[in-house]
mmCIF file of C-alpha atoms in Angstrom:
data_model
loop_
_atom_site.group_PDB
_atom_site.id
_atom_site.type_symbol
_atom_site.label_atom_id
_atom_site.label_comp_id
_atom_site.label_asym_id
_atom_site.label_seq_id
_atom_site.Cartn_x
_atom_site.Cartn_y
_atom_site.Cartn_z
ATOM 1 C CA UNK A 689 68.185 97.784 110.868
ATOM 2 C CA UNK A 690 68.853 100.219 108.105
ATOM 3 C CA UNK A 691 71.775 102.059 110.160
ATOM 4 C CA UNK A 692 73.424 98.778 110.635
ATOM 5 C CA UNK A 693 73.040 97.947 106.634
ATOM 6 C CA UNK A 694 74.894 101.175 106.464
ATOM 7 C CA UNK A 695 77.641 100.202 109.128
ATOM 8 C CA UNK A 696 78.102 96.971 107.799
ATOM 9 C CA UNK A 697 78.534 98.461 104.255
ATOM 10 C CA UNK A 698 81.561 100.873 105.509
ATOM 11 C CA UNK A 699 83.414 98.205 106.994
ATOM 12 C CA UNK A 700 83.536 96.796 103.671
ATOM 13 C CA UNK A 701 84.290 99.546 101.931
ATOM 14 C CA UNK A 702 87.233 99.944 104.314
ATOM 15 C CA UNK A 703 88.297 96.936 104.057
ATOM 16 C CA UNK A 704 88.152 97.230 100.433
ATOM 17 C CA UNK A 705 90.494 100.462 100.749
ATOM 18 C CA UNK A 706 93.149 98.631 102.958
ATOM 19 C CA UNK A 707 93.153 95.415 100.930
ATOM 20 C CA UNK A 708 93.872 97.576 97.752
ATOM 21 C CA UNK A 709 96.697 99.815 99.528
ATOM 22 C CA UNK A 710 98.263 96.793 100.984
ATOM 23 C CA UNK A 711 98.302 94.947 97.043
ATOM 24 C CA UNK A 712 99.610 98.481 96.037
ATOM 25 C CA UNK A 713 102.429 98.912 98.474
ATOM 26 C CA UNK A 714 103.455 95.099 97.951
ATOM 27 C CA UNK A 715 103.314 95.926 93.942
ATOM 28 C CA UNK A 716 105.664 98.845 95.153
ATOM 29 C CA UNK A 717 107.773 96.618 97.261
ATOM 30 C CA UNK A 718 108.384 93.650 94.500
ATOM 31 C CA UNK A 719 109.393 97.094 91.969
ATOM 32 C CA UNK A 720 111.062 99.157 94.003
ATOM 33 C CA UNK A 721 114.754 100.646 92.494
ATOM 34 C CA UNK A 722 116.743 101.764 95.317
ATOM 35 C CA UNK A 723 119.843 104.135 95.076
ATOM 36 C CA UNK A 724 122.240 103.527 97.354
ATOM 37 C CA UNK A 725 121.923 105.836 99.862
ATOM 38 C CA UNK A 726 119.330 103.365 101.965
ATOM 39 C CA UNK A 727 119.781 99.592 102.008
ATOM 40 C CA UNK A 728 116.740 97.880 100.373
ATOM 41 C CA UNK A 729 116.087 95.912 103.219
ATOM 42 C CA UNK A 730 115.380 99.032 105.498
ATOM 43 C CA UNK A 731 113.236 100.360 102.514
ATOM 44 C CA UNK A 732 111.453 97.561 102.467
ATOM 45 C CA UNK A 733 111.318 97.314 106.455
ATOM 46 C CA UNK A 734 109.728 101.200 106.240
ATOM 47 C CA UNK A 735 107.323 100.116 103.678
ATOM 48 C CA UNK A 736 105.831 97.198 105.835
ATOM 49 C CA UNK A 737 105.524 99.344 109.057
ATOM 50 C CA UNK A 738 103.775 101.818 107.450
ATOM 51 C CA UNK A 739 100.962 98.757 105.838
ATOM 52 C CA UNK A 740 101.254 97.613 109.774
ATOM 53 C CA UNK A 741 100.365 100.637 110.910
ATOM 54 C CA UNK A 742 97.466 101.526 108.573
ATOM 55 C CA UNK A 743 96.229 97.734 109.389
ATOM 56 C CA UNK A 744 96.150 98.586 112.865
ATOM 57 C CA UNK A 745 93.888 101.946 112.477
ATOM 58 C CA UNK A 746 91.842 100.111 110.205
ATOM 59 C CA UNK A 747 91.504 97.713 113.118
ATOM 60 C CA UNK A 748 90.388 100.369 115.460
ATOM 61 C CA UNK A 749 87.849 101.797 112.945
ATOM 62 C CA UNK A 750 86.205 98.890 112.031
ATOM 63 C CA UNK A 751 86.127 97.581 116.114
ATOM 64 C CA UNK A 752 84.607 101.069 117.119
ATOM 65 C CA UNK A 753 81.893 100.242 113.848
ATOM 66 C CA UNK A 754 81.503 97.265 115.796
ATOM 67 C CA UNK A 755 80.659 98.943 118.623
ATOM 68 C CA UNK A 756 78.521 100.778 117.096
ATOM 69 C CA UNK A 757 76.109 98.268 115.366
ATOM 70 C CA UNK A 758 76.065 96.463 118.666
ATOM 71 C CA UNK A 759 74.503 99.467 120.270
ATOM 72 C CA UNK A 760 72.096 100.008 117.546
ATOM 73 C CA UNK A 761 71.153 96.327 116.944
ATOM 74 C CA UNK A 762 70.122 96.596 121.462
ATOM 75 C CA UNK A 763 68.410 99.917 121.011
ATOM 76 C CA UNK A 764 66.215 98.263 118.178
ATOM 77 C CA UNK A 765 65.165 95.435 120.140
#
């Protein structure tokens, strides 16, 4: 039960990590100064595939901790 205590607790902590990079890149977003070499929009576009991406890993991390705590929560019973 203890390794799933632990499992559970990294999700969070994940979780906790993408929350706070996606309220930092949306601070950076709502500030952002751009010269005129790129159009804010794409900026902006760049900046929001790059939180979609990092959602989507955090996705697969957290699904394979899933995994995980399934298998241990079977091999304890």
């Amino acid at each position: 039960m203890k390794d799933i205590q632990t499992e559970l607790e990294c999700i969070s902590m994940r979780l906790e990590m993408l929350n706070e990079e996606s309220r930092r890149l949306y601070k950076l977003l709502e500030n952002f100064k751009v010269p005129n070499t790129m159009p804010p929009e794409e900026i902006k576009i760049k900046i929001l595939e790059t939180l979609e991406k990092r959602k989507k890993e955090m996705r697969g991390e957290i699904e394979e901790l899933s995994i995980r705590i399934r298998e241990l929560s079977n091999t304890e019973y």
